[in-house]
mmCIF file of N, CA and C in Angstrom:
data_model
loop_
_atom_site.group_PDB
_atom_site.id
_atom_site.type_symbol
_atom_site.label_atom_id
_atom_site.label_comp_id
_atom_site.label_asym_id
_atom_site.label_seq_id
_atom_site.Cartn_x
_atom_site.Cartn_y
_atom_site.Cartn_z
ATOM 1 N N MET A 1 29.529 56.864 33.196
ATOM 2 C CA MET A 1 28.501 56.075 32.554
ATOM 3 C C MET A 1 29.007 54.642 32.369
ATOM 4 N N TYR A 2 28.135 53.700 32.640
ATOM 5 C CA TYR A 2 28.481 52.287 32.517
ATOM 6 C C TYR A 2 28.680 51.927 31.053
ATOM 7 N N ARG A 3 29.725 51.141 30.771
ATOM 8 C CA ARG A 3 30.067 50.774 29.395
ATOM 9 C C ARG A 3 29.938 49.268 29.192
ATOM 10 N N LEU A 4 29.047 48.883 28.288
ATOM 11 C CA LEU A 4 28.795 47.477 27.976
ATOM 12 C C LEU A 4 29.224 47.216 26.537
ATOM 13 N N LEU A 5 30.052 46.201 26.350
ATOM 14 C CA LEU A 5 30.523 45.815 25.024
ATOM 15 C C LEU A 5 29.972 44.437 24.682
ATOM 16 N N LEU A 6 29.318 44.336 23.537
ATOM 17 C CA LEU A 6 28.722 43.088 23.062
ATOM 18 C C LEU A 6 29.586 42.529 21.947
ATOM 19 N N VAL A 7 29.894 41.233 22.011
ATOM 20 C CA VAL A 7 30.824 40.643 21.050
ATOM 21 C C VAL A 7 30.216 39.405 20.391
ATOM 22 N N CYS A 8 30.356 39.356 19.059
ATOM 23 C CA CYS A 8 30.003 38.150 18.316
ATOM 24 C C CYS A 8 31.111 37.894 17.294
ATOM 25 N N THR A 9 30.853 37.093 16.319
ATOM 26 C CA THR A 9 31.906 36.729 15.371
ATOM 27 C C THR A 9 32.186 37.846 14.368
ATOM 28 N N GLY A 10 31.202 38.173 13.539
ATOM 29 C CA GLY A 10 31.437 39.136 12.465
ATOM 30 C C GLY A 10 30.889 40.522 12.712
ATOM 31 N N ASN A 11 30.197 40.721 13.836
ATOM 32 C CA ASN A 11 29.593 42.012 14.170
ATOM 33 C C ASN A 11 28.658 42.479 13.055
ATOM 34 N N SER A 12 27.990 41.491 12.425
ATOM 35 C CA SER A 12 27.076 41.825 11.340
ATOM 36 C C SER A 12 25.650 41.329 11.600
ATOM 37 N N CYS A 13 25.447 40.620 12.703
ATOM 38 C CA CYS A 13 24.114 40.083 13.022
ATOM 39 C C CYS A 13 23.778 40.291 14.498
ATOM 40 N N ARG A 14 24.201 39.344 15.327
ATOM 41 C CA ARG A 14 23.757 39.287 16.719
ATOM 42 C C ARG A 14 24.122 40.507 17.559
ATOM 43 N N SER A 15 25.404 40.825 17.643
ATOM 44 C CA SER A 15 25.784 41.915 18.554
ATOM 45 C C SER A 15 25.241 43.276 18.118
ATOM 46 N N PRO A 16 25.217 43.624 16.808
ATOM 47 C CA PRO A 16 24.592 44.903 16.473
ATOM 48 C C PRO A 16 23.075 44.897 16.667
ATOM 49 N N MET A 17 22.451 43.712 16.514
ATOM 50 C CA MET A 17 21.012 43.628 16.790
ATOM 51 C C MET A 17 20.754 43.893 18.274
ATOM 52 N N LEU A 18 21.528 43.232 19.134
ATOM 53 C CA LEU A 18 21.351 43.419 20.570
ATOM 54 C C LEU A 18 21.709 44.845 20.984
ATOM 55 N N GLU A 19 22.751 45.396 20.402
ATOM 56 C CA GLU A 19 23.130 46.790 20.683
ATOM 57 C C GLU A 19 21.956 47.724 20.395
ATOM 58 N N THR A 20 21.336 47.559 19.242
ATOM 59 C CA THR A 20 20.210 48.409 18.842
ATOM 60 C C THR A 20 19.026 48.238 19.784
ATOM 61 N N ILE A 21 18.713 47.002 20.119
ATOM 62 C CA ILE A 21 17.585 46.721 21.024
ATOM 63 C C ILE A 21 17.840 47.331 22.399
ATOM 64 N N LEU A 22 19.036 47.121 22.940
ATOM 65 C CA LEU A 22 19.348 47.657 24.267
ATOM 66 C C LEU A 22 19.304 49.182 24.287
ATOM 67 N N LYS A 23 19.875 49.812 23.289
ATOM 68 C CA LYS A 23 19.859 51.282 23.238
ATOM 69 C C LYS A 23 18.424 51.805 23.224
ATOM 70 N N ASP A 24 17.566 51.160 22.443
ATOM 71 C CA ASP A 24 16.170 51.579 22.363
ATOM 72 C C ASP A 24 15.460 51.412 23.705
ATOM 73 N N LYS A 25 15.647 50.262 24.329
ATOM 74 C CA LYS A 25 14.971 50.012 25.609
ATOM 75 C C LYS A 25 15.482 50.930 26.721
ATOM 76 N N LEU A 26 16.783 51.174 26.743
ATOM 77 C CA LEU A 26 17.337 52.073 27.757
ATOM 78 C C LEU A 26 16.809 53.486 27.580
ATOM 79 N N LYS A 27 16.733 53.928 26.343
ATOM 80 C CA LYS A 27 16.201 55.265 26.061
ATOM 81 C C LYS A 27 14.757 55.372 26.534
ATOM 82 N N LYS A 28 13.949 54.372 26.206
ATOM 83 C CA LYS A 28 12.538 54.371 26.607
ATOM 84 C C LYS A 28 12.372 54.312 28.118
ATOM 85 N N ALA A 29 13.324 53.667 28.811
ATOM 86 C CA ALA A 29 13.277 53.552 30.277
ATOM 87 C C ALA A 29 13.960 54.735 30.965
ATOM 88 N N ASN A 30 14.455 55.675 30.162
ATOM 89 C CA ASN A 30 15.174 56.838 30.689
ATOM 90 C C ASN A 30 16.392 56.420 31.523
ATOM 91 N N LYS A 31 17.092 55.395 31.033
ATOM 92 C CA LYS A 31 18.319 54.902 31.667
ATOM 93 C C LYS A 31 19.480 55.162 30.718
ATOM 94 N N GLN A 32 20.667 55.308 31.275
ATOM 95 C CA GLN A 32 21.826 55.589 30.438
ATOM 96 C C GLN A 32 22.922 54.557 30.624
ATOM 97 N N ALA A 33 23.508 54.166 29.515
ATOM 98 C CA ALA A 33 24.683 53.297 29.483
ATOM 99 C C ALA A 33 25.269 53.427 28.083
ATOM 100 N N GLU A 34 26.556 53.226 27.982
ATOM 101 C CA GLU A 34 27.190 53.205 26.673
ATOM 102 C C GLU A 34 27.175 51.766 26.187
ATOM 103 N N ILE A 35 26.493 51.532 25.089
ATOM 104 C CA ILE A 35 26.381 50.188 24.525
ATOM 105 C C ILE A 35 27.104 50.187 23.180
ATOM 106 N N LYS A 36 28.075 49.298 23.042
ATOM 107 C CA LYS A 36 28.806 49.166 21.779
ATOM 108 C C LYS A 36 28.909 47.681 21.451
ATOM 109 N N SER A 37 29.256 47.411 20.190
ATOM 110 C CA SER A 37 29.459 46.021 19.796
ATOM 111 C C SER A 37 30.661 45.915 18.876
ATOM 112 N N ALA A 38 31.216 44.710 18.831
ATOM 113 C CA ALA A 38 32.393 44.445 18.002
ATOM 114 C C ALA A 38 32.421 42.964 17.670
ATOM 115 N N GLY A 39 33.277 42.618 16.704
ATOM 116 C CA GLY A 39 33.364 41.233 16.271
ATOM 117 C C GLY A 39 34.773 40.681 16.329
ATOM 118 N N LEU A 40 34.859 39.384 16.486
ATOM 119 C CA LEU A 40 36.149 38.704 16.554
ATOM 120 C C LEU A 40 36.781 38.510 15.183
ATOM 121 N N ALA A 41 35.966 38.514 14.125
ATOM 122 C CA ALA A 41 36.487 38.221 12.786
ATOM 123 C C ALA A 41 35.852 39.139 11.741
ATOM 124 N N VAL A 42 36.000 40.432 11.929
ATOM 125 C CA VAL A 42 35.437 41.411 10.994
ATOM 126 C C VAL A 42 36.433 41.650 9.864
ATOM 127 N N LYS A 43 35.900 41.678 8.642
ATOM 128 C CA LYS A 43 36.740 41.937 7.470
ATOM 129 C C LYS A 43 36.419 43.324 6.921
ATOM 130 N N PRO A 44 37.406 43.996 6.334
ATOM 131 C CA PRO A 44 37.138 45.309 5.731
ATOM 132 C C PRO A 44 35.991 45.218 4.724
ATOM 133 N N GLY A 45 35.100 46.168 4.793
ATOM 134 C CA GLY A 45 33.969 46.203 3.871
ATOM 135 C C GLY A 45 32.753 45.421 4.324
ATOM 136 N N ASP A 46 32.853 44.698 5.436
ATOM 137 C CA ASP A 46 31.695 43.966 5.952
ATOM 138 C C ASP A 46 30.566 44.937 6.277
ATOM 139 N N LYS A 47 29.352 44.448 6.163
ATOM 140 C CA LYS A 47 28.174 45.247 6.483
ATOM 141 C C LYS A 47 27.233 44.414 7.352
ATOM 142 N N VAL A 48 26.366 45.102 8.093
ATOM 143 C CA VAL A 48 25.312 44.404 8.825
ATOM 144 C C VAL A 48 24.429 43.733 7.772
ATOM 145 N N THR A 49 24.054 42.493 8.008
ATOM 146 C CA THR A 49 23.286 41.754 6.999
ATOM 147 C C THR A 49 21.894 42.363 6.799
ATOM 148 N N LYS A 50 21.400 42.201 5.588
ATOM 149 C CA LYS A 50 20.054 42.670 5.262
ATOM 150 C C LYS A 50 19.028 41.964 6.156
ATOM 151 N N GLU A 51 19.254 40.679 6.394
ATOM 152 C CA GLU A 51 18.316 39.911 7.225
ATOM 153 C C GLU A 51 18.254 40.450 8.653
ATOM 154 N N ALA A 52 19.405 40.859 9.197
ATOM 155 C CA ALA A 52 19.423 41.445 10.539
ATOM 156 C C ALA A 52 18.669 42.777 10.546
ATOM 157 N N ARG A 53 18.907 43.580 9.532
ATOM 158 C CA ARG A 53 18.190 44.863 9.420
ATOM 159 C C ARG A 53 16.679 44.632 9.324
ATOM 160 N N ASP A 54 16.292 43.667 8.484
ATOM 161 C CA ASP A 54 14.869 43.375 8.302
ATOM 162 C C ASP A 54 14.235 42.832 9.583
ATOM 163 N N ALA A 55 14.968 41.987 10.303
ATOM 164 C CA ALA A 55 14.434 41.417 11.550
ATOM 165 C C ALA A 55 14.148 42.513 12.572
ATOM 166 N N LEU A 56 15.038 43.488 12.664
ATOM 167 C CA LEU A 56 14.803 44.577 13.620
ATOM 168 C C LEU A 56 13.782 45.572 13.099
ATOM 169 N N LYS A 57 13.715 45.710 11.795
ATOM 170 C CA LYS A 57 12.692 46.583 11.208
ATOM 171 C C LYS A 57 11.305 46.089 11.606
ATOM 172 N N SER A 58 11.148 44.760 11.688
ATOM 173 C CA SER A 58 9.855 44.189 12.089
ATOM 174 C C SER A 58 9.524 44.531 13.546
ATOM 175 N N LEU A 59 10.548 44.912 14.323
ATOM 176 C CA LEU A 59 10.339 45.353 15.711
ATOM 177 C C LEU A 59 10.252 46.872 15.799
ATOM 178 N N GLY A 60 10.292 47.527 14.645
ATOM 179 C CA GLY A 60 10.226 48.984 14.622
ATOM 180 C C GLY A 60 11.561 49.652 14.901
ATOM 181 N N LEU A 61 12.654 48.928 14.705
ATOM 182 C CA LEU A 61 13.988 49.458 15.003
ATOM 183 C C LEU A 61 14.853 49.503 13.749
ATOM 184 N N VAL A 62 15.789 50.439 13.742
ATOM 185 C CA VAL A 62 16.722 50.581 12.630
ATOM 186 C C VAL A 62 18.136 50.421 13.161
ATOM 187 N N ILE A 63 18.896 49.520 12.543
ATOM 188 C CA ILE A 63 20.300 49.328 12.933
ATOM 189 C C ILE A 63 21.125 50.402 12.245
ATOM 190 N N ARG A 64 21.833 51.183 13.043
ATOM 191 C CA ARG A 64 22.772 52.172 12.528
ATOM 192 C C ARG A 64 24.155 51.759 13.016
ATOM 193 N N HIS A 65 24.776 50.882 12.256
ATOM 194 C CA HIS A 65 26.022 50.289 12.729
ATOM 195 C C HIS A 65 26.865 49.827 11.559
ATOM 196 N N LYS A 66 28.157 49.976 11.695
ATOM 197 C CA LYS A 66 29.125 49.439 10.737
ATOM 198 C C LYS A 66 29.953 48.408 11.502
ATOM 199 N N PRO A 67 30.067 47.179 10.984
ATOM 200 C CA PRO A 67 30.842 46.160 11.689
ATOM 201 C C PRO A 67 32.238 46.660 12.086
ATOM 202 N N THR A 68 32.585 46.393 13.336
ATOM 203 C CA THR A 68 33.819 46.873 13.932
ATOM 204 C C THR A 68 34.580 45.700 14.532
ATOM 205 N N ALA A 69 35.863 45.649 14.275
ATOM 206 C CA ALA A 69 36.699 44.591 14.844
ATOM 207 C C ALA A 69 36.957 44.869 16.326
ATOM 208 N N LEU A 70 36.950 43.824 17.104
ATOM 209 C CA LEU A 70 37.259 43.941 18.522
ATOM 210 C C LEU A 70 38.724 44.327 18.696
ATOM 211 N N THR A 71 38.973 45.319 19.563
ATOM 212 C CA THR A 71 40.339 45.769 19.835
ATOM 213 C C THR A 71 40.636 45.661 21.328
ATOM 214 N N ALA A 72 41.913 45.645 21.647
ATOM 215 C CA ALA A 72 42.329 45.631 23.052
ATOM 216 C C ALA A 72 41.805 46.869 23.759
ATOM 217 N N LYS A 73 41.814 47.995 23.078
ATOM 218 C CA LYS A 73 41.334 49.247 23.674
ATOM 219 C C LYS A 73 39.844 49.153 24.024
ATOM 220 N N ALA A 74 39.049 48.568 23.126
ATOM 221 C CA ALA A 74 37.619 48.415 23.400
ATOM 222 C C ALA A 74 37.391 47.514 24.611
ATOM 223 N N LEU A 75 38.164 46.436 24.718
ATOM 224 C CA LEU A 75 38.050 45.544 25.877
ATOM 225 C C LEU A 75 38.419 46.272 27.163
ATOM 226 N N GLU A 76 39.488 47.033 27.123
ATOM 227 C CA GLU A 76 39.925 47.777 28.310
ATOM 228 C C GLU A 76 38.903 48.816 28.728
ATOM 229 N N ARG A 77 38.308 49.491 27.762
ATOM 230 C CA ARG A 77 37.375 50.589 28.036
ATOM 231 C C ARG A 77 36.054 50.098 28.636
ATOM 232 N N ALA A 78 35.640 48.904 28.269
ATOM 233 C CA ALA A 78 34.347 48.373 28.714
ATOM 234 C C ALA A 78 34.372 48.003 30.189
ATOM 235 N N ASP A 79 33.230 48.203 30.842
ATOM 236 C CA ASP A 79 33.068 47.732 32.223
ATOM 237 C C ASP A 79 32.712 46.249 32.231
ATOM 238 N N THR A 80 31.916 45.848 31.246
ATOM 239 C CA THR A 80 31.509 44.456 31.090
ATOM 240 C C THR A 80 31.496 44.118 29.607
ATOM 241 N N VAL A 81 31.908 42.901 29.291
ATOM 242 C CA VAL A 81 31.896 42.401 27.915
ATOM 243 C C VAL A 81 31.011 41.156 27.904
ATOM 244 N N ILE A 82 30.061 41.119 26.975
ATOM 245 C CA ILE A 82 29.194 39.951 26.846
ATOM 246 C C ILE A 82 29.384 39.360 25.454
ATOM 247 N N THR A 83 29.775 38.084 25.414
ATOM 248 C CA THR A 83 29.888 37.371 24.144
ATOM 249 C C THR A 83 28.592 36.604 23.894
ATOM 250 N N MET A 84 28.309 36.350 22.643
ATOM 251 C CA MET A 84 27.070 35.654 22.297
ATOM 252 C C MET A 84 27.125 34.165 22.631
ATOM 253 N N THR A 85 28.348 33.600 22.717
ATOM 254 C CA THR A 85 28.487 32.169 23.007
ATOM 255 C C THR A 85 29.641 31.916 23.983
ATOM 256 N N ASP A 86 29.632 30.736 24.568
ATOM 257 C CA ASP A 86 30.731 30.311 25.439
ATOM 258 C C ASP A 86 32.036 30.222 24.650
ATOM 259 N N GLU A 87 31.953 29.766 23.398
ATOM 260 C CA GLU A 87 33.155 29.625 22.571
ATOM 261 C C GLU A 87 33.819 30.976 22.321
ATOM 262 N N GLN A 88 33.020 31.996 22.089
ATOM 263 C CA GLN A 88 33.587 33.335 21.882
ATOM 264 C C GLN A 88 34.256 33.834 23.158
ATOM 265 N N LYS A 89 33.667 33.521 24.287
ATOM 266 C CA LYS A 89 34.300 33.891 25.555
ATOM 267 C C LYS A 89 35.655 33.202 25.674
ATOM 268 N N GLN A 90 35.708 31.924 25.368
ATOM 269 C CA GLN A 90 36.963 31.187 25.471
ATOM 270 C C GLN A 90 38.028 31.722 24.530
ATOM 271 N N TYR A 91 37.622 32.271 23.405
ATOM 272 C CA TYR A 91 38.554 32.881 22.467
ATOM 273 C C TYR A 91 39.328 34.018 23.139
ATOM 274 N N LEU A 92 38.692 34.658 24.122
ATOM 275 C CA LEU A 92 39.303 35.802 24.815
ATOM 276 C C LEU A 92 39.994 35.413 26.120
ATOM 277 N N LYS A 93 40.113 34.122 26.400
ATOM 278 C CA LYS A 93 40.585 33.656 27.709
ATOM 279 C C LYS A 93 41.983 34.131 28.090
ATOM 280 N N ASN A 94 42.821 34.436 27.127
ATOM 281 C CA ASN A 94 44.185 34.889 27.443
ATOM 282 C C ASN A 94 44.324 36.408 27.504
ATOM 283 N N ASP A 95 43.243 37.122 27.319
ATOM 284 C CA ASP A 95 43.290 38.582 27.380
ATOM 285 C C ASP A 95 43.318 39.032 28.835
ATOM 286 N N LYS A 96 44.032 40.108 29.105
ATOM 287 C CA LYS A 96 44.122 40.612 30.487
ATOM 288 C C LYS A 96 42.775 41.106 31.015
ATOM 289 N N CYS A 97 41.812 41.343 30.127
ATOM 290 C CA CYS A 97 40.479 41.801 30.534
ATOM 291 C C CYS A 97 39.475 40.663 30.685
ATOM 292 N N PHE A 98 39.952 39.426 30.626
ATOM 293 C CA PHE A 98 39.066 38.267 30.655
ATOM 294 C C PHE A 98 38.164 38.253 31.896
ATOM 295 N N TYR A 99 38.609 38.836 32.975
ATOM 296 C CA TYR A 99 37.831 38.842 34.222
ATOM 297 C C TYR A 99 36.473 39.544 34.060
ATOM 298 N N LYS A 100 36.335 40.370 33.056
ATOM 299 C CA LYS A 100 35.067 41.075 32.865
ATOM 300 C C LYS A 100 34.302 40.595 31.633
ATOM 301 N N VAL A 101 34.681 39.423 31.120
ATOM 302 C CA VAL A 101 34.023 38.827 29.955
ATOM 303 C C VAL A 101 33.074 37.730 30.418
ATOM 304 N N PHE A 102 31.842 37.805 29.958
ATOM 305 C CA PHE A 102 30.811 36.822 30.295
ATOM 306 C C PHE A 102 30.099 36.407 29.016
ATOM 307 N N SER A 103 29.704 35.150 28.940
ATOM 308 C CA SER A 103 28.914 34.698 27.794
ATOM 309 C C SER A 103 27.439 34.988 28.064
ATOM 310 N N MET A 104 26.660 35.009 26.996
ATOM 311 C CA MET A 104 25.211 35.195 27.161
ATOM 312 C C MET A 104 24.643 34.098 28.054
ATOM 313 N N ARG A 105 25.178 32.887 27.938
ATOM 314 C CA ARG A 105 24.686 31.799 28.785
ATOM 315 C C ARG A 105 24.851 32.149 30.260
ATOM 316 N N GLU A 106 25.970 32.752 30.601
ATOM 317 C CA GLU A 106 26.211 33.135 31.989
ATOM 318 C C GLU A 106 25.312 34.284 32.431
ATOM 319 N N VAL A 107 24.983 35.174 31.521
ATOM 320 C CA VAL A 107 24.212 36.373 31.858
ATOM 321 C C VAL A 107 22.707 36.128 31.806
ATOM 322 N N VAL A 108 22.247 35.455 30.746
ATOM 323 C CA VAL A 108 20.801 35.302 30.572
ATOM 324 C C VAL A 108 20.330 33.852 30.568
ATOM 325 N N GLY A 109 21.276 32.901 30.631
ATOM 326 C CA GLY A 109 20.898 31.497 30.724
ATOM 327 C C GLY A 109 20.985 30.695 29.436
ATOM 328 N N PHE A 110 21.363 31.332 28.335
ATOM 329 C CA PHE A 110 21.465 30.612 27.066
ATOM 330 C C PHE A 110 22.413 31.343 26.117
ATOM 331 N N ASN A 111 23.069 30.565 25.251
ATOM 332 C CA ASN A 111 23.877 31.133 24.175
ATOM 333 C C ASN A 111 22.950 31.572 23.048
ATOM 334 N N VAL A 112 23.444 32.449 22.185
ATOM 335 C CA VAL A 112 22.659 32.910 21.038
ATOM 336 C C VAL A 112 23.344 32.406 19.764
ATOM 337 N N PRO A 113 22.756 31.388 19.114
ATOM 338 C CA PRO A 113 23.360 30.830 17.897
ATOM 339 C C PRO A 113 23.430 31.867 16.769
ATOM 340 N N ASP A 114 24.417 31.698 15.923
ATOM 341 C CA ASP A 114 24.644 32.618 14.815
ATOM 342 C C ASP A 114 23.629 32.367 13.696
ATOM 343 N N PRO A 115 22.854 33.393 13.306
ATOM 344 C CA PRO A 115 21.896 33.214 12.218
ATOM 345 C C PRO A 115 22.532 33.392 10.831
ATOM 346 N N PHE A 116 23.805 33.800 10.783
ATOM 347 C CA PHE A 116 24.446 34.122 9.510
ATOM 348 C C PHE A 116 24.342 32.962 8.525
ATOM 349 N N GLY A 117 23.883 33.296 7.324
ATOM 350 C CA GLY A 117 23.760 32.285 6.276
ATOM 351 C C GLY A 117 22.433 31.562 6.270
ATOM 352 N N PHE A 118 21.595 31.836 7.254
ATOM 353 C CA PHE A 118 20.277 31.213 7.307
ATOM 354 C C PHE A 118 19.247 32.235 6.837
ATOM 355 N N GLY A 119 18.035 31.830 6.723
ATOM 356 C CA GLY A 119 17.002 32.682 6.153
ATOM 357 C C GLY A 119 16.379 33.674 7.111
ATOM 358 N N THR A 120 15.417 34.377 6.570
ATOM 359 C CA THR A 120 14.705 35.429 7.283
ATOM 360 C C THR A 120 14.076 34.912 8.574
ATOM 361 N N ARG A 121 13.518 33.718 8.525
ATOM 362 C CA ARG A 121 12.868 33.162 9.720
ATOM 363 C C ARG A 121 13.869 33.015 10.877
ATOM 364 N N THR A 122 15.071 32.515 10.572
ATOM 365 C CA THR A 122 16.092 32.330 11.601
ATOM 366 C C THR A 122 16.508 33.670 12.210
ATOM 367 N N TYR A 123 16.632 34.672 11.383
ATOM 368 C CA TYR A 123 16.973 36.012 11.882
ATOM 369 C C TYR A 123 15.848 36.571 12.752
ATOM 370 N N GLY A 124 14.608 36.316 12.348
ATOM 371 C CA GLY A 124 13.471 36.760 13.153
ATOM 372 C C GLY A 124 13.463 36.090 14.518
ATOM 373 N N GLU A 125 13.776 34.792 14.533
ATOM 374 C CA GLU A 125 13.859 34.057 15.800
ATOM 375 C C GLU A 125 14.997 34.605 16.658
ATOM 376 N N CYS A 126 16.121 34.922 16.029
ATOM 377 C CA CYS A 126 17.262 35.484 16.747
ATOM 378 C C CYS A 126 16.887 36.832 17.358
ATOM 379 N N ALA A 127 16.198 37.673 16.586
ATOM 380 C CA ALA A 127 15.771 38.982 17.097
ATOM 381 C C ALA A 127 14.853 38.813 18.299
ATOM 382 N N TYR A 128 13.958 37.836 18.237
ATOM 383 C CA TYR A 128 13.049 37.564 19.346
ATOM 384 C C TYR A 128 13.831 37.158 20.599
ATOM 385 N N VAL A 129 14.799 36.262 20.418
ATOM 386 C CA VAL A 129 15.631 35.800 21.532
ATOM 387 C C VAL A 129 16.424 36.967 22.127
ATOM 388 N N LEU A 130 16.995 37.795 21.267
ATOM 389 C CA LEU A 130 17.782 38.942 21.740
ATOM 390 C C LEU A 130 16.906 39.964 22.449
ATOM 391 N N GLU A 131 15.686 40.123 21.970
ATOM 392 C CA GLU A 131 14.755 41.060 22.607
ATOM 393 C C GLU A 131 14.439 40.591 24.025
ATOM 394 N N LYS A 132 14.210 39.308 24.191
ATOM 395 C CA LYS A 132 13.947 38.754 25.525
ATOM 396 C C LYS A 132 15.203 38.838 26.404
ATOM 397 N N ALA A 133 16.357 38.540 25.824
ATOM 398 C CA ALA A 133 17.619 38.612 26.565
ATOM 399 C C ALA A 133 17.902 40.043 27.033
ATOM 400 N N SER A 134 17.528 41.007 26.221
ATOM 401 C CA SER A 134 17.785 42.406 26.585
ATOM 402 C C SER A 134 17.059 42.788 27.879
ATOM 403 N N ASP A 135 15.867 42.242 28.073
ATOM 404 C CA ASP A 135 15.134 42.518 29.320
ATOM 405 C C ASP A 135 15.914 42.012 30.533
ATOM 406 N N ILE A 136 16.493 40.823 30.403
ATOM 407 C CA ILE A 136 17.266 40.241 31.505
ATOM 408 C C ILE A 136 18.536 41.052 31.752
ATOM 409 N N ILE A 137 19.202 41.453 30.685
ATOM 410 C CA ILE A 137 20.430 42.247 30.823
ATOM 411 C C ILE A 137 20.125 43.565 31.529
ATOM 412 N N ILE A 138 19.085 44.247 31.105
ATOM 413 C CA ILE A 138 18.724 45.526 31.731
ATOM 414 C C ILE A 138 18.339 45.318 33.189
ATOM 415 N N GLU A 139 17.558 44.294 33.459
ATOM 416 C CA GLU A 139 17.163 43.995 34.837
ATOM 417 C C GLU A 139 18.395 43.747 35.715
ATOM 418 N N ASN A 140 19.359 42.986 35.190
ATOM 419 C CA ASN A 140 20.590 42.710 35.944
ATOM 420 C C ASN A 140 21.390 43.991 36.194
ATOM 421 N N LEU A 141 21.464 44.858 35.200
ATOM 422 C CA LEU A 141 22.217 46.116 35.354
ATOM 423 C C LEU A 141 21.557 47.014 36.392
ATOM 424 N N ILE A 142 20.234 47.057 36.383
ATOM 425 C CA ILE A 142 19.515 47.869 37.365
ATOM 426 C C ILE A 142 19.716 47.298 38.770
ATOM 427 N N LYS A 143 19.547 45.977 38.919
ATOM 428 C CA LYS A 143 19.728 45.327 40.224
ATOM 429 C C LYS A 143 21.124 45.550 40.780
ATOM 430 N N ALA A 144 22.120 45.574 39.883
ATOM 431 C CA ALA A 144 23.522 45.772 40.309
ATOM 432 C C ALA A 144 23.860 47.244 40.515
ATOM 433 N N GLY A 145 22.903 48.124 40.253
ATOM 434 C CA GLY A 145 23.137 49.549 40.443
ATOM 435 C C GLY A 145 24.065 50.149 39.387
ATOM 436 N N LYS A 146 24.156 49.537 38.236
ATOM 437 C CA LYS A 146 25.051 50.023 37.171
ATOM 438 C C LYS A 146 24.405 51.091 36.310
ATOM 439 N N ILE A 147 23.082 51.025 36.223
ATOM 440 C CA ILE A 147 22.348 52.045 35.444
ATOM 441 C C ILE A 147 21.189 52.590 36.253
#
């Protein structure tokens, strides 16, 4: 099974939102892939933000995720790693798995700004952007014969 790892900063907004959206769409399309997410700067006790949960709730989705720190093992296990921004990709530039790391800009044509600390509207806009990006990601995986 193809393994996709999504990476953002705190694993409390963007990457778990995209993980949830992708899992839902793949299930509905009867496609299979392992979708996981992790963060570059996760602290013990961190939780997915209420705003992220509410934004996906408006799409009829429920986030079932606990923020997870990115590990070398997770990078090695993944077939592809997608970061939300170019800067996050560059953070991983010295990792031996860098060859399989791509930013959202490279995959879907744009970076996904961090909504953390902003209001409900910003999270809703982020969810909308991630929902559209998920279609492109799935289309690319199908075209490449990965799923």
